[in-house]
Tab-separated table of C-alpha atoms in Angstrom:
chain	number	residue	atom	x	y	z
S	1101	ARG	CA	1.971	119.526	189.888
S	1102	LEU	CA	0.781	122.743	191.411
S	1103	GLY	CA	2.281	125.200	188.973
S	1104	ARG	CA	5.828	124.256	189.925
S	1105	ALA	CA	6.994	124.737	186.345
S	1106	ASN	CA	5.276	128.126	186.039
S	1107	SER	CA	6.964	130.827	188.103
S	1108	ASN	CA	4.055	133.190	187.325
S	1109	CYS	CA	1.626	130.897	189.115
S	1110	PRO	CA	0.596	132.211	192.539
S	1111	LEU	CA	1.047	128.705	193.931
S	1112	GLU	CA	4.797	128.881	193.311
S	1113	VAL	CA	5.193	130.487	196.734
S	1114	PHE	CA	4.155	127.201	198.397
S	1115	TRP	CA	7.082	125.301	196.858
S	1116	ARG	CA	9.453	127.722	198.541
S	1117	ALA	CA	7.528	128.060	201.825
S	1118	PRO	CA	5.031	125.252	202.579
S	1119	LEU	CA	3.614	127.228	205.551
S	1120	ALA	CA	2.745	130.226	203.383
S	1121	VAL	CA	-0.603	131.981	203.484
S	1122	LEU	CA	-1.589	133.694	200.257
S	1123	VAL	CA	-4.576	136.007	199.742
S	1124	ILE	CA	-5.531	136.657	196.132
S	1125	ASP	CA	-8.383	138.214	194.221
S	1126	VAL	CA	-10.659	135.577	192.703
S	1127	ASP	CA	-9.752	136.846	189.216
S	1128	HIS	CA	-6.148	135.739	189.838
S	1129	ALA	CA	-7.016	132.381	191.366
S	1130	PRO	CA	-5.215	129.428	189.745
S	1131	PHE	CA	-8.494	127.586	189.120
S	1132	ARG	CA	-9.802	125.679	186.152
S	1133	PRO	CA	-12.229	127.843	184.144
S	1134	ASP	CA	-15.298	125.868	185.278
S	1135	ILE	CA	-14.361	126.163	188.959
S	1136	LEU	CA	-13.521	129.845	188.539
S	1137	ALA	CA	-16.953	130.471	186.974
S	1138	GLU	CA	-18.710	128.630	189.828
S	1139	THR	CA	-16.663	130.528	192.410
S	1140	ARG	CA	-17.582	133.873	190.854
S	1141	ALA	CA	-21.240	132.802	190.582
S	1142	GLU	CA	-21.239	132.209	194.359
S	1143	GLY	CA	-20.096	135.798	194.856
S	1144	VAL	CA	-16.644	134.906	196.166
S	1145	THR	CA	-14.243	137.799	195.647
S	1146	SER	CA	-11.200	136.816	197.715
S	1147	ILE	CA	-9.361	133.524	198.049
S	1148	LEU	CA	-7.136	132.578	200.952
S	1149	LEU	CA	-4.700	129.750	200.190
S	1150	ILE	CA	-2.804	128.023	202.978
S	1151	GLY	CA	-0.013	125.523	202.502
S	1152	LEU	CA	-0.552	122.117	204.088
S	1153	PRO	CA	2.903	121.068	205.254
S	1154	ALA	CA	3.764	117.540	206.309
S	1155	ALA	CA	7.245	116.556	207.396
S	1156	GLY	CA	8.516	119.960	206.264
S	1157	GLU	CA	7.272	119.523	202.698
S	1158	LEU	CA	4.192	120.674	200.852
S	1159	ALA	CA	1.479	118.005	201.079
S	1160	GLY	CA	-1.336	120.097	199.620
S	1161	ILE	CA	-3.098	123.434	199.706
S	1162	LEU	CA	-6.246	124.485	201.536
S	1163	GLY	CA	-8.294	127.112	199.729
S	1164	LEU	CA	-11.010	129.188	201.364
S	1165	GLY	CA	-13.154	131.863	199.766
S	1166	TRP	CA	-14.858	135.011	201.070
S	1167	ARG	CA	-17.487	137.219	199.559
S	1168	ASP	CA	-16.304	140.204	201.635
S	1169	PRO	CA	-12.499	140.692	201.679
S	1170	ASN	CA	-12.814	142.624	204.964
S	1171	ARG	CA	-13.942	139.406	206.668
S	1172	LEU	CA	-10.761	137.513	205.814
S	1173	PRO	CA	-8.935	136.182	208.902
S	1174	GLY	CA	-6.098	138.536	209.715
S	1175	ALA	CA	-7.661	141.445	207.821
S	1176	ALA	CA	-8.399	143.143	211.122
S	1177	PRO	CA	-5.649	144.289	213.512
S	1178	ASP	CA	-6.151	141.017	215.474
S	1179	ARG	CA	-3.758	138.494	213.896
S	1180	GLY	CA	-4.862	135.646	216.181
S	1181	SER	CA	-7.102	134.151	213.517
S	1182	ALA	CA	-4.131	133.875	211.104
S	1183	THR	CA	-2.260	131.850	213.719
S	1184	ILE	CA	-5.287	129.612	214.161
S	1185	LEU	CA	-5.415	129.116	210.383
S	1186	LEU	CA	-1.776	128.012	210.308
S	1187	GLN	CA	-2.338	125.603	213.199
S	1188	ALA	CA	-5.472	124.229	211.521
S	1189	ALA	CA	-3.558	123.782	208.257
S	1190	ALA	CA	-0.824	121.833	210.028
S	1191	LEU	CA	-3.413	119.561	211.680
S	1192	ILE	CA	-5.291	119.080	208.401
S	1193	ALA	CA	-2.048	118.177	206.623
S	1194	VAL	CA	-1.149	115.555	209.236
S	1195	ASN	CA	-4.655	114.085	209.146
S	1196	LEU	CA	-4.660	113.935	205.342
S	1197	GLN	CA	-1.235	112.291	205.337
S	1198	ASN	CA	-2.463	109.748	207.889
S	1199	ALA	CA	-5.516	109.029	205.745
S	1200	LEU	CA	-3.274	108.485	202.707
S	1201	LEU	CA	-1.065	106.145	204.720
S	1202	VAL	CA	-4.124	104.188	205.878
S	1203	GLU	CA	-5.292	103.864	202.248
S	1204	ARG	CA	-1.862	102.619	201.198
S	1205	LEU	CA	-1.778	100.189	204.113
S	1206	GLU	CA	-5.233	98.856	203.222
S	1207	ALA	CA	-4.127	98.385	199.598
S	1208	ALA	CA	-1.001	96.567	200.758
S	1209	LEU	CA	-3.081	94.348	203.048
S	1210	ALA	CA	-5.472	93.549	200.200
S	1211	ALA	CA	-2.520	92.607	198.002
S	1212	GLU	CA	-1.108	90.468	200.820
S	1213	ARG	CA	-4.469	88.706	201.216
S	1214	ARG	CA	-4.560	88.046	197.472
S	1215	ILE	CA	-1.031	86.624	197.550
S	1216	THR	CA	-1.923	84.500	200.583
S	1217	GLY	CA	-4.971	83.165	198.700
S	1218	GLU	CA	-2.823	82.370	195.684
S	1219	HIS	CA	-0.306	80.608	197.903
S	1220	ALA	CA	-3.071	78.589	199.570
S	1221	ALA	CA	-4.443	77.606	196.155
S	1222	LEU	CA	-1.008	76.498	195.002
S	1223	ALA	CA	-0.436	74.603	198.236
S	1224	SER	CA	-3.767	72.805	197.862
S	1225	LEU	CA	-2.837	71.861	194.296
S	1226	THR	CA	0.335	70.295	195.643
S	1227	LEU	CA	-1.636	68.358	198.275
S	1228	VAL	CA	-4.140	67.162	195.663
S	1229	ALA	CA	-1.299	65.760	193.586
S	1230	ASP	CA	-0.085	63.766	196.585
S	1231	MET	CA	-3.589	62.400	197.299
S	1232	SER	CA	-4.771	61.616	193.744
S	1233	ALA	CA	-4.631	58.031	192.567
S	1234	SER	CA	-4.848	58.745	188.830
S	1235	LEU	CA	-3.989	61.396	186.268
S	1236	PRO	CA	-7.653	62.000	185.293
S	1237	ALA	CA	-8.684	62.483	188.942
S	1238	LEU	CA	-5.744	64.829	189.568
S	1239	ALA	CA	-6.467	66.786	186.381
S	1240	ASP	CA	-10.182	67.151	187.162
S	1241	THR	CA	-9.548	68.291	190.732
S	1242	THR	CA	-6.728	70.730	189.984
S	1243	LEU	CA	-8.468	72.197	186.947
S	1244	SER	CA	-11.655	72.766	188.951
S	1245	GLN	CA	-9.650	74.518	191.663
S	1246	VAL	CA	-7.749	76.718	189.206
S	1247	VAL	CA	-10.914	77.694	187.317
S	1248	ALA	CA	-12.737	78.497	190.580
S	1249	PHE	CA	-9.811	80.418	192.084
S	1250	LEU	CA	-9.297	82.559	188.989
S	1251	GLY	CA	-13.019	83.062	188.441
S	1252	ALA	CA	-12.885	81.607	184.929
S	1253	ALA	CA	-15.996	80.277	183.202
S	1254	ALA	CA	-14.232	77.219	181.812
S	1255	GLY	CA	-10.891	75.515	181.463
S	1256	ALA	CA	-9.213	72.499	179.921
S	1257	TYR	CA	-5.992	70.536	180.295
S	1258	ALA	CA	-4.156	69.056	177.387
S	1259	LEU	CA	-0.757	67.434	177.630
S	1260	LEU	CA	1.822	67.045	174.919
S	1261	GLY	CA	2.027	63.383	173.865
S	1262	PRO	CA	5.011	61.383	172.641
S	1263	ASP	CA	4.175	62.290	169.037
S	1264	ASP	CA	4.057	66.044	169.878
S	1265	ARG	CA	0.267	66.102	169.647
S	1266	LEU	CA	-1.954	67.544	172.372
S	1267	ILE	CA	-3.956	64.963	174.306
S	1268	HIS	CA	-7.076	66.140	176.140
S	1269	VAL	CA	-6.878	65.278	179.831
S	1270	ALA	CA	-9.620	67.231	181.604
S	1271	HIS	CA	-12.170	69.983	181.131
S	1272	VAL	CA	-14.504	72.126	183.225
S	1273	GLY	CA	-17.359	74.161	181.754
S	1274	VAL	CA	-16.674	73.078	178.142
S	1275	GLY	CA	-17.503	70.038	175.997
S	1276	ASP	CA	-15.129	67.294	174.817
S	1277	ASP	CA	-14.804	68.757	171.315
C-alpha cells in the first residue's frame, strides 16, 4: 500500500485527505530508485501529487513533474489552475474506477461463459447417454467430448470390474496397451 504503514512517507497525507494536493522536491519523492533516477535525468525538480478520490476514499494518486517549480499550477497568485487540477483528479478517479469495474465485469462474463460451456458439455453427455445403444458407443462418444472440451491430447475410460480389476472401455488418442 502507498506508505500507509510509514508515517514519514509523504503519501500518508492522502490516507487522511484523499483530495489532498502535495508538492514536493524530487529528492523527497516516494519513488523507486530507478524511477527517481529517470525523473532526475529528465530534469524534473518538483513533483505535484494529487489524490484520486472515488466514493470518498483514495483510489489512487496522480503524479506530475515540472522542471521549473515556478511553473507549477497554483504557484502564481491565480489559484484557478489548482481548482482545475482537483476537478481533473476527480474525473480521472471516476474514469479509472469505471475502467476497473468494466475489467471485473468482463472477467465475470468470461467466467460465466466458461461455466455455461461446462454446463452445455455436461448436458450433452447426459443426452448422449440417453441416445447410446451400447456401453462402448457411449464410452467412445463421451470420452471424445470430454477430451475435446478440456483440450486434452488423449484420454481413456476404465471401469472397475466384479473382481476389482480395471477393465478398459474406451480410449482417444492412445493405443490399447
